[in-house]
């Protein structure tokens, strides 16, 4: 009898052990309900979880200070940032958690890009923020909420809108006597590259080209393509990249630069490129404003040498790079109690000038990332026009705002973009590897997009 | 009735194996059936799947990325089986040599690559094979060679993946082969020596036949592992689909571009391929009278 009981207990324990962890109940975000006191919503003790990518550890400093300032409504609340690899990764984690029905494990909010935001909005996973954002749209930089709109509603709280810029090393241009002002056009930019190459005996490259997917992301989708008014799809969603004159102009310019040896083949954000930059072998970066934090962090020796100008325009088009927007989305969490807290956090971060400036000052001390606010009122403050020693006394912040003025329109966002990017990038990577010409690459992009996707859904 | 009787009679053994079968049912069998179902749908992971019949399979047949991934995986399979088995045989024979001094040290040292985390090793190999700043190219240049675009060329990008795969997996199979070698009776070798057999003859007439079951096991395991290769090509990615594996393509289809139905179809094809290979291998063994 004893043997039987022991056997049964053991078998039961094994089964229980196997299921330990399944259906675990985290208290994050579902502590109890928020209550209203003196017109203020008071949040219960618990943990707010936010998915973020890039270098979110620096945001934690703002959040901690915010909690300290808001003890009256959030006493006992903590904020935890969960770092993800990127917007795709955040979306993947949220989607799979949502599907599993483990709503308690969902984050309360997440940073996200327009493509993934659209899918999450379709699935009703993120909260409709139309009521909160609409009255604020006029107070934000132009187009801040544009990519968060889906079927007439706004699903993301605008977090940043950053322009494409041309970072150039003035010391290199001075050394070789090349005039940087000619880089206001793409044609002049290429000419400057040729002059640098010739005068430095091939030592100095105009810029870089990434052998992986970053070439399409930074040179293509966010850079030359919108600048050349290029199209992947027509208004009905048909593939037109193969016949589009804008694509030929954009990728043709990249081809000219690469085939003439003006671009150093090196992976971006990796030590080899920083080494070359440090040695003065890479003169410019035509890229998003985010590159500022990478330069400051990775090549501090070059402080004072850099200047920025608006991304070069194609003579026949006339608009500079397209701005890149990112959003803060509140997750539709069943029984979640911190949606209001996250909204207040977002509003304070973007519209409370004092706390934002304090945080930015801390970031500057730590050589850490930050971006301009989206609030137009805040941007009027002198603080956002202060000079920067890294840019030889020029105001990077003022330039960041200024360069938003003549931005190109972004490529249209469709649910098929992630797949399209993979197909297009694969062909561009083969071009960079030297296994096909740019003409062949564009033809293959067109052929493969038609074969694999056919037609994109253009969301109105 | 018979089954009920058997269950009643052996209820405790059945109770003990129940946890495994419960887990197998919940985490393997049901997901497998679910995957087959999903493969006939279009689904991005959000909302309800939309039935597309055989659409995903038809698209797969026309998808050059899928075929590139199949070709690359076959390449990893063939090179993996050949190099890993040959090296495992060689290293285990050396480790089994009675004349080897400090054999314990060598046994431990030769196993170390398998202990290292694949992702960490992938990152290190990525640095070693970097075209501009990698150690391999620095050595080549020092000896008068030119820089090789290991990871940035369509033709070369599979080589670092194969090297990393072989380097990481050889130790594991070395240990398995070594255990087989230790089980071969020394009397066979003594008798062969008396008969005047050379070392090569001993290897081909005694060692290899005695290891046939072990090598078959290694072959099966390596085949399954090779078709599931993911970490190495994922970390050491080359241009386009030049070194993408089938498993990696399935992952990318599912979790980068969120075509869950398409990814499920790739998973079903992968399972089918492995099933066919296993059946063929077993059929050959049965025909040889080994099973």
mmCIF file of N, CA and C in Angstrom, chain A residues 262-367:
data_model
loop_
_atom_site.group_PDB
_atom_site.id
_atom_site.type_symbol
_atom_site.label_atom_id
_atom_site.label_comp_id
_atom_site.label_asym_id
_atom_site.label_seq_id
_atom_site.Cartn_x
_atom_site.Cartn_y
_atom_site.Cartn_z
ATOM 1 N N UNK A 262 33.344 55.216 -54.117
ATOM 2 C CA UNK A 262 33.213 56.314 -53.154
ATOM 3 C C UNK A 262 32.685 55.832 -51.801
ATOM 4 N N UNK A 263 32.251 54.557 -51.757
ATOM 5 C CA UNK A 263 31.661 54.046 -50.519
ATOM 6 C C UNK A 263 32.494 52.902 -49.948
ATOM 7 N N UNK A 264 32.787 52.991 -48.671
ATOM 8 C CA UNK A 264 33.534 51.922 -47.993
ATOM 9 C C UNK A 264 32.552 50.807 -47.640
ATOM 10 N N UNK A 265 32.853 49.588 -48.112
ATOM 11 C CA UNK A 265 31.960 48.466 -47.790
ATOM 12 C C UNK A 265 32.241 48.022 -46.360
ATOM 13 N N UNK A 266 31.360 48.359 -45.459
ATOM 14 C CA UNK A 266 31.565 48.031 -44.049
ATOM 15 C C UNK A 266 30.224 48.040 -43.321
ATOM 16 N N UNK A 267 30.047 47.107 -42.407
ATOM 17 C CA UNK A 267 28.772 47.029 -41.686
ATOM 18 C C UNK A 267 28.617 48.238 -40.776
ATOM 19 N N UNK A 268 27.447 48.849 -40.862
ATOM 20 C CA UNK A 268 27.206 50.027 -40.029
ATOM 21 C C UNK A 268 27.038 49.600 -38.571
ATOM 22 N N UNK A 269 27.399 50.501 -37.678
ATOM 23 C CA UNK A 269 27.291 50.287 -36.224
ATOM 24 C C UNK A 269 28.224 49.181 -35.735
ATOM 25 N N UNK A 270 29.283 48.909 -36.498
ATOM 26 C CA UNK A 270 30.262 47.893 -36.090
ATOM 27 C C UNK A 270 31.630 48.565 -35.965
ATOM 28 N N UNK A 271 32.533 47.944 -35.169
ATOM 29 C CA UNK A 271 33.822 48.573 -34.888
ATOM 30 C C UNK A 271 34.636 48.981 -36.116
ATOM 31 N N UNK A 272 34.576 48.152 -37.180
ATOM 32 C CA UNK A 272 35.408 48.459 -38.352
ATOM 33 C C UNK A 272 35.062 49.826 -38.950
ATOM 34 N N UNK A 273 33.775 50.150 -38.999
ATOM 35 C CA UNK A 273 33.363 51.438 -39.572
ATOM 36 C C UNK A 273 33.751 52.586 -38.628
ATOM 37 N N UNK A 274 33.612 52.358 -37.335
ATOM 38 C CA UNK A 274 34.022 53.402 -36.383
ATOM 39 C C UNK A 274 35.528 53.653 -36.472
ATOM 40 N N UNK A 275 36.298 52.583 -36.653
ATOM 41 C CA UNK A 275 37.753 52.727 -36.790
ATOM 42 C C UNK A 275 38.085 53.597 -37.992
ATOM 43 N N UNK A 276 37.433 53.277 -39.115
ATOM 44 C CA UNK A 276 37.678 54.043 -40.342
ATOM 45 C C UNK A 276 37.263 55.501 -40.154
ATOM 46 N N UNK A 277 36.163 55.719 -39.444
ATOM 47 C CA UNK A 277 35.678 57.083 -39.202
ATOM 48 C C UNK A 277 36.670 57.841 -38.323
ATOM 49 N N UNK A 278 37.144 57.153 -37.323
ATOM 50 C CA UNK A 278 38.131 57.742 -36.397
ATOM 51 C C UNK A 278 39.405 58.151 -37.137
ATOM 52 N N UNK A 279 39.794 57.307 -38.099
ATOM 53 C CA UNK A 279 41.034 57.580 -38.849
ATOM 54 C C UNK A 279 40.825 58.619 -39.946
ATOM 55 N N UNK A 280 39.605 59.132 -40.055
ATOM 56 C CA UNK A 280 39.345 60.159 -41.079
ATOM 57 C C UNK A 280 39.210 59.581 -42.469
ATOM 58 N N UNK A 281 38.784 58.324 -42.568
ATOM 59 C CA UNK A 281 38.654 57.703 -43.890
ATOM 60 C C UNK A 281 37.221 57.759 -44.420
ATOM 61 N N UNK A 282 36.281 58.139 -43.558
ATOM 62 C CA UNK A 282 34.885 58.269 -44.009
ATOM 63 C C UNK A 282 34.455 59.713 -43.748
ATOM 64 N N UNK A 283 34.068 60.402 -44.827
ATOM 65 C CA UNK A 283 33.845 61.845 -44.698
ATOM 66 C C UNK A 283 32.418 62.235 -44.340
ATOM 67 N N UNK A 284 31.439 61.447 -44.751
ATOM 68 C CA UNK A 284 30.043 61.853 -44.521
ATOM 69 C C UNK A 284 29.133 60.664 -44.210
ATOM 70 N N UNK A 285 27.989 60.984 -43.627
ATOM 71 C CA UNK A 285 26.915 59.998 -43.443
ATOM 72 C C UNK A 285 25.599 60.677 -43.803
ATOM 73 N N UNK A 286 24.941 60.189 -44.842
ATOM 74 C CA UNK A 286 23.624 60.702 -45.213
ATOM 75 C C UNK A 286 22.615 59.752 -44.572
ATOM 76 N N UNK A 287 22.130 60.119 -43.398
ATOM 77 C CA UNK A 287 21.387 59.156 -42.570
ATOM 78 C C UNK A 287 20.445 59.912 -41.621
ATOM 79 N N UNK A 288 19.658 59.180 -40.854
ATOM 80 C CA UNK A 288 18.728 59.808 -39.919
ATOM 81 C C UNK A 288 19.443 60.514 -38.772
ATOM 82 N N UNK A 289 18.684 61.415 -38.112
ATOM 83 C CA UNK A 289 19.279 62.199 -37.015
ATOM 84 C C UNK A 289 19.774 61.325 -35.867
ATOM 85 N N UNK A 290 19.259 60.083 -35.798
ATOM 86 C CA UNK A 290 19.677 59.179 -34.714
ATOM 87 C C UNK A 290 21.179 58.926 -34.743
ATOM 88 N N UNK A 291 21.804 59.146 -35.908
ATOM 89 C CA UNK A 291 23.240 58.846 -36.048
ATOM 90 C C UNK A 291 24.086 59.707 -35.104
ATOM 91 N N UNK A 292 23.511 60.827 -34.687
ATOM 92 C CA UNK A 292 24.198 61.717 -33.745
ATOM 93 C C UNK A 292 24.664 60.955 -32.501
ATOM 94 N N UNK A 293 23.753 60.156 -31.921
ATOM 95 C CA UNK A 293 24.113 59.449 -30.686
ATOM 96 C C UNK A 293 25.194 58.401 -30.927
ATOM 97 N N UNK A 294 25.197 57.804 -32.121
ATOM 98 C CA UNK A 294 26.211 56.799 -32.422
ATOM 99 C C UNK A 294 27.583 57.450 -32.616
ATOM 100 N N UNK A 295 27.590 58.608 -33.248
ATOM 101 C CA UNK A 295 28.856 59.318 -33.436
ATOM 102 C C UNK A 295 29.417 59.762 -32.088
ATOM 103 N N UNK A 296 28.547 60.391 -31.287
ATOM 104 C CA UNK A 296 29.012 60.888 -29.976
ATOM 105 C C UNK A 296 29.543 59.757 -29.113
ATOM 106 N N UNK A 297 28.861 58.625 -29.168
ATOM 107 C CA UNK A 297 29.220 57.505 -28.303
ATOM 108 C C UNK A 297 30.468 56.767 -28.798
ATOM 109 N N UNK A 298 30.585 56.599 -30.092
ATOM 110 C CA UNK A 298 31.613 55.698 -30.621
ATOM 111 C C UNK A 298 32.851 56.371 -31.189
ATOM 112 N N UNK A 299 32.729 57.637 -31.585
ATOM 113 C CA UNK A 299 33.943 58.315 -32.076
ATOM 114 C C UNK A 299 34.088 59.671 -31.369
ATOM 115 N N UNK A 300 34.160 59.648 -30.029
ATOM 116 C CA UNK A 300 34.239 60.926 -29.311
ATOM 117 C C UNK A 300 35.524 61.698 -29.649
ATOM 118 N N UNK A 301 36.543 60.972 -30.167
ATOM 119 C CA UNK A 301 37.812 61.625 -30.532
ATOM 120 C C UNK A 301 37.606 62.657 -31.632
ATOM 121 N N UNK A 302 36.536 62.490 -32.397
ATOM 122 C CA UNK A 302 36.310 63.388 -33.527
ATOM 123 C C UNK A 302 35.423 64.578 -33.144
ATOM 124 N N UNK A 303 35.228 64.769 -31.849
ATOM 125 C CA UNK A 303 34.382 65.878 -31.382
ATOM 126 C C UNK A 303 34.885 67.210 -31.940
ATOM 127 N N UNK A 304 33.973 68.018 -32.411
ATOM 128 C CA UNK A 304 34.347 69.327 -32.961
ATOM 129 C C UNK A 304 34.574 69.291 -34.458
ATOM 130 N N UNK A 305 34.787 68.083 -35.011
ATOM 131 C CA UNK A 305 35.070 67.988 -36.445
ATOM 132 C C UNK A 305 33.793 67.926 -37.281
ATOM 133 N N UNK A 306 32.686 67.518 -36.652
ATOM 134 C CA UNK A 306 31.475 67.246 -37.427
ATOM 135 C C UNK A 306 30.579 68.460 -37.584
ATOM 136 N N UNK A 307 29.905 68.502 -38.708
ATOM 137 C CA UNK A 307 28.869 69.497 -38.965
ATOM 138 C C UNK A 307 27.689 68.745 -39.596
ATOM 139 N N UNK A 308 26.530 69.391 -39.563
ATOM 140 C CA UNK A 308 25.384 68.752 -40.232
ATOM 141 C C UNK A 308 24.755 69.727 -41.222
ATOM 142 N N UNK A 309 24.223 69.170 -42.267
ATOM 143 C CA UNK A 309 23.421 69.954 -43.197
ATOM 144 C C UNK A 309 22.223 69.106 -43.629
ATOM 145 N N UNK A 310 21.283 69.728 -44.254
ATOM 146 C CA UNK A 310 20.098 69.007 -44.686
ATOM 147 C C UNK A 310 20.517 67.932 -45.692
ATOM 148 N N UNK A 311 19.808 66.805 -45.665
ATOM 149 C CA UNK A 311 20.146 65.737 -46.610
ATOM 150 C C UNK A 311 20.085 66.279 -48.034
ATOM 151 N N UNK A 312 21.035 65.882 -48.890
ATOM 152 C CA UNK A 312 21.049 66.435 -50.246
ATOM 153 C C UNK A 312 19.772 66.120 -51.021
ATOM 154 N N UNK A 313 19.396 67.032 -51.900
ATOM 155 C CA UNK A 313 18.171 66.824 -52.683
ATOM 156 C C UNK A 313 18.545 66.502 -54.125
ATOM 157 N N UNK A 314 17.701 65.735 -54.775
ATOM 158 C CA UNK A 314 17.891 65.532 -56.209
ATOM 159 C C UNK A 314 17.436 66.821 -56.902
ATOM 160 N N UNK A 315 18.243 67.304 -57.823
ATOM 161 C CA UNK A 315 17.935 68.583 -58.489
ATOM 162 C C UNK A 315 16.515 68.603 -59.053
ATOM 163 N N UNK A 316 16.100 67.453 -59.635
ATOM 164 C CA UNK A 316 14.786 67.423 -60.296
ATOM 165 C C UNK A 316 13.621 67.239 -59.328
ATOM 166 N N UNK A 317 13.927 66.916 -58.072
ATOM 167 C CA UNK A 317 12.838 66.677 -57.107
ATOM 168 C C UNK A 317 12.766 67.813 -56.088
ATOM 169 N N UNK A 318 13.880 68.079 -55.462
ATOM 170 C CA UNK A 318 13.950 69.260 -54.599
ATOM 171 C C UNK A 318 13.603 69.080 -53.136
ATOM 172 N N UNK A 319 13.237 67.858 -52.707
ATOM 173 C CA UNK A 319 12.956 67.685 -51.270
ATOM 174 C C UNK A 319 14.042 66.828 -50.623
ATOM 175 N N UNK A 320 14.272 67.117 -49.343
ATOM 176 C CA UNK A 320 15.335 66.407 -48.620
ATOM 177 C C UNK A 320 14.787 65.071 -48.075
ATOM 178 N N UNK A 321 15.543 64.475 -47.162
ATOM 179 C CA UNK A 321 15.157 63.142 -46.679
ATOM 180 C C UNK A 321 13.814 63.121 -45.971
ATOM 181 N N UNK A 322 13.227 61.924 -45.931
ATOM 182 C CA UNK A 322 11.931 61.783 -45.266
ATOM 183 C C UNK A 322 12.143 61.608 -43.760
ATOM 184 N N UNK A 323 11.292 62.236 -42.947
ATOM 185 C CA UNK A 323 11.439 62.067 -41.502
ATOM 186 C C UNK A 323 11.017 60.665 -41.060
ATOM 187 N N UNK A 324 11.596 60.220 -39.963
ATOM 188 C CA UNK A 324 11.255 58.901 -39.417
ATOM 189 C C UNK A 324 10.491 59.109 -38.111
ATOM 190 N N UNK A 325 9.306 58.513 -38.030
ATOM 191 C CA UNK A 325 8.485 58.679 -36.820
ATOM 192 C C UNK A 325 8.518 57.406 -35.993
ATOM 193 N N UNK A 326 8.434 57.571 -34.692
ATOM 194 C CA UNK A 326 8.245 56.399 -33.841
ATOM 195 C C UNK A 326 7.116 56.708 -32.858
ATOM 196 N N UNK A 327 6.509 55.665 -32.372
ATOM 197 C CA UNK A 327 5.304 55.833 -31.561
ATOM 198 C C UNK A 327 5.375 55.072 -30.247
ATOM 199 N N UNK A 328 4.585 55.566 -29.297
ATOM 200 C CA UNK A 328 4.446 54.933 -27.991
ATOM 201 C C UNK A 328 3.002 54.434 -27.970
ATOM 202 N N UNK A 329 2.835 53.124 -27.980
ATOM 203 C CA UNK A 329 1.473 52.580 -28.064
ATOM 204 C C UNK A 329 1.080 51.947 -26.730
ATOM 205 N N UNK A 330 -0.149 52.193 -26.322
ATOM 206 C CA UNK A 330 -0.659 51.613 -25.078
ATOM 207 C C UNK A 330 -1.341 50.290 -25.432
ATOM 208 N N UNK A 331 -0.954 49.238 -24.764
ATOM 209 C CA UNK A 331 -1.482 47.910 -25.074
ATOM 210 C C UNK A 331 -2.868 47.742 -24.440
ATOM 211 N N UNK A 332 -3.776 47.208 -25.239
ATOM 212 C CA UNK A 332 -5.139 46.924 -24.755
ATOM 213 C C UNK A 332 -5.076 45.720 -23.833
ATOM 214 N N UNK A 333 -4.720 45.978 -22.605
ATOM 215 C CA UNK A 333 -4.480 44.870 -21.681
ATOM 216 C C UNK A 333 -5.734 44.606 -20.862
ATOM 217 N N UNK A 334 -6.207 43.395 -20.943
ATOM 218 C CA UNK A 334 -7.402 43.028 -20.184
ATOM 219 C C UNK A 334 -7.095 43.223 -18.698
ATOM 220 N N UNK A 335 -7.937 43.896 -17.989
ATOM 221 C CA UNK A 335 -7.752 44.174 -16.557
ATOM 222 C C UNK A 335 -6.532 45.055 -16.268
ATOM 223 N N UNK A 336 -5.947 45.657 -17.283
ATOM 224 C CA UNK A 336 -4.810 46.545 -17.055
ATOM 225 C C UNK A 336 -5.270 47.837 -16.384
ATOM 226 N N UNK A 337 -4.429 48.377 -15.510
ATOM 227 C CA UNK A 337 -4.848 49.591 -14.790
ATOM 228 C C UNK A 337 -3.928 50.778 -15.042
ATOM 229 N N UNK A 338 -2.896 50.546 -15.845
ATOM 230 C CA UNK A 338 -1.907 51.609 -15.994
ATOM 231 C C UNK A 338 -1.968 52.361 -17.325
ATOM 232 N N UNK A 339 -3.022 52.153 -18.108
ATOM 233 C CA UNK A 339 -3.103 52.848 -19.396
ATOM 234 C C UNK A 339 -3.067 54.360 -19.184
ATOM 235 N N UNK A 340 -3.827 54.834 -18.198
ATOM 236 C CA UNK A 340 -3.871 56.270 -17.921
ATOM 237 C C UNK A 340 -2.523 56.789 -17.462
ATOM 238 N N UNK A 341 -1.847 55.983 -16.672
ATOM 239 C CA UNK A 341 -0.519 56.392 -16.183
ATOM 240 C C UNK A 341 0.459 56.513 -17.360
ATOM 241 N N UNK A 342 0.399 55.542 -18.269
ATOM 242 C CA UNK A 342 1.302 55.576 -19.437
ATOM 243 C C UNK A 342 0.991 56.798 -20.309
ATOM 244 N N UNK A 343 -0.274 57.126 -20.439
ATOM 245 C CA UNK A 343 -0.643 58.300 -21.247
ATOM 246 C C UNK A 343 -0.127 59.589 -20.609
ATOM 247 N N UNK A 344 -0.228 59.651 -19.299
ATOM 248 C CA UNK A 344 0.265 60.845 -18.598
ATOM 249 C C UNK A 344 1.793 60.943 -18.718
ATOM 250 N N UNK A 345 2.414 59.777 -18.617
ATOM 251 C CA UNK A 345 3.871 59.703 -18.757
ATOM 252 C C UNK A 345 4.289 60.242 -20.134
ATOM 253 N N UNK A 346 3.570 59.797 -21.161
ATOM 254 C CA UNK A 346 3.877 60.251 -22.529
ATOM 255 C C UNK A 346 3.670 61.758 -22.659
ATOM 256 N N UNK A 347 2.549 62.229 -22.100
ATOM 257 C CA UNK A 347 2.221 63.650 -22.238
ATOM 258 C C UNK A 347 3.262 64.509 -21.531
ATOM 259 N N UNK A 348 3.651 64.099 -20.349
ATOM 260 C CA UNK A 348 4.663 64.869 -19.608
ATOM 261 C C UNK A 348 6.004 64.857 -20.338
ATOM 262 N N UNK A 349 6.349 63.689 -20.874
ATOM 263 C CA UNK A 349 7.636 63.570 -21.561
ATOM 264 C C UNK A 349 7.689 64.498 -22.781
ATOM 265 N N UNK A 350 6.547 64.631 -23.423
ATOM 266 C CA UNK A 350 6.529 65.417 -24.659
ATOM 267 C C UNK A 350 6.069 66.858 -24.516
ATOM 268 N N UNK A 351 5.426 67.180 -23.391
ATOM 269 C CA UNK A 351 4.906 68.548 -23.262
ATOM 270 C C UNK A 351 5.350 69.279 -21.990
ATOM 271 N N UNK A 352 5.999 68.579 -21.059
ATOM 272 C CA UNK A 352 6.495 69.242 -19.853
ATOM 273 C C UNK A 352 7.959 69.627 -20.079
ATOM 274 N N UNK A 353 8.145 70.902 -20.360
ATOM 275 C CA UNK A 353 9.456 71.389 -20.774
ATOM 276 C C UNK A 353 10.546 71.192 -19.713
ATOM 277 N N UNK A 354 10.219 71.513 -18.459
ATOM 278 C CA UNK A 354 11.242 71.471 -17.407
ATOM 279 C C UNK A 354 11.811 70.067 -17.225
ATOM 280 N N UNK A 355 10.914 69.108 -17.075
ATOM 281 C CA UNK A 355 11.408 67.747 -16.819
ATOM 282 C C UNK A 355 12.156 67.197 -18.027
ATOM 283 N N UNK A 356 11.716 67.544 -19.216
ATOM 284 C CA UNK A 356 12.394 67.059 -20.423
ATOM 285 C C UNK A 356 13.804 67.639 -20.498
ATOM 286 N N UNK A 357 13.913 68.930 -20.200
ATOM 287 C CA UNK A 357 15.240 69.569 -20.269
ATOM 288 C C UNK A 357 16.195 68.983 -19.238
ATOM 289 N N UNK A 358 15.666 68.744 -18.051
ATOM 290 C CA UNK A 358 16.518 68.138 -16.999
ATOM 291 C C UNK A 358 17.070 66.806 -17.477
ATOM 292 N N UNK A 359 16.182 66.040 -18.073
ATOM 293 C CA UNK A 359 16.588 64.706 -18.548
ATOM 294 C C UNK A 359 17.607 64.824 -19.696
ATOM 295 N N UNK A 360 17.354 65.740 -20.620
ATOM 296 C CA UNK A 360 18.285 65.908 -21.748
ATOM 297 C C UNK A 360 19.666 66.333 -21.250
ATOM 298 N N UNK A 361 19.684 67.226 -20.244
ATOM 299 C CA UNK A 361 20.981 67.642 -19.684
ATOM 300 C C UNK A 361 21.749 66.449 -19.123
ATOM 301 N N UNK A 362 21.009 65.574 -18.458
ATOM 302 C CA UNK A 362 21.645 64.349 -17.934
ATOM 303 C C UNK A 362 22.184 63.502 -19.080
ATOM 304 N N UNK A 363 21.422 63.420 -20.157
ATOM 305 C CA UNK A 363 21.839 62.616 -21.307
ATOM 306 C C UNK A 363 23.115 63.192 -21.927
ATOM 307 N N UNK A 364 23.164 64.509 -22.004
ATOM 308 C CA UNK A 364 24.348 65.152 -22.582
ATOM 309 C C UNK A 364 25.572 64.821 -21.726
ATOM 310 N N UNK A 365 25.407 64.913 -20.398
ATOM 311 C CA UNK A 365 26.523 64.581 -19.487
ATOM 312 C C UNK A 365 27.027 63.165 -19.711
ATOM 313 N N UNK A 366 26.089 62.255 -20.010
ATOM 314 C CA UNK A 366 26.458 60.837 -20.157
ATOM 315 C C UNK A 366 26.751 60.442 -21.608
ATOM 316 N N UNK A 367 26.725 61.419 -22.506
ATOM 317 C CA UNK A 367 26.908 61.137 -23.931
ATOM 318 C C UNK A 367 25.857 60.133 -24.418
#
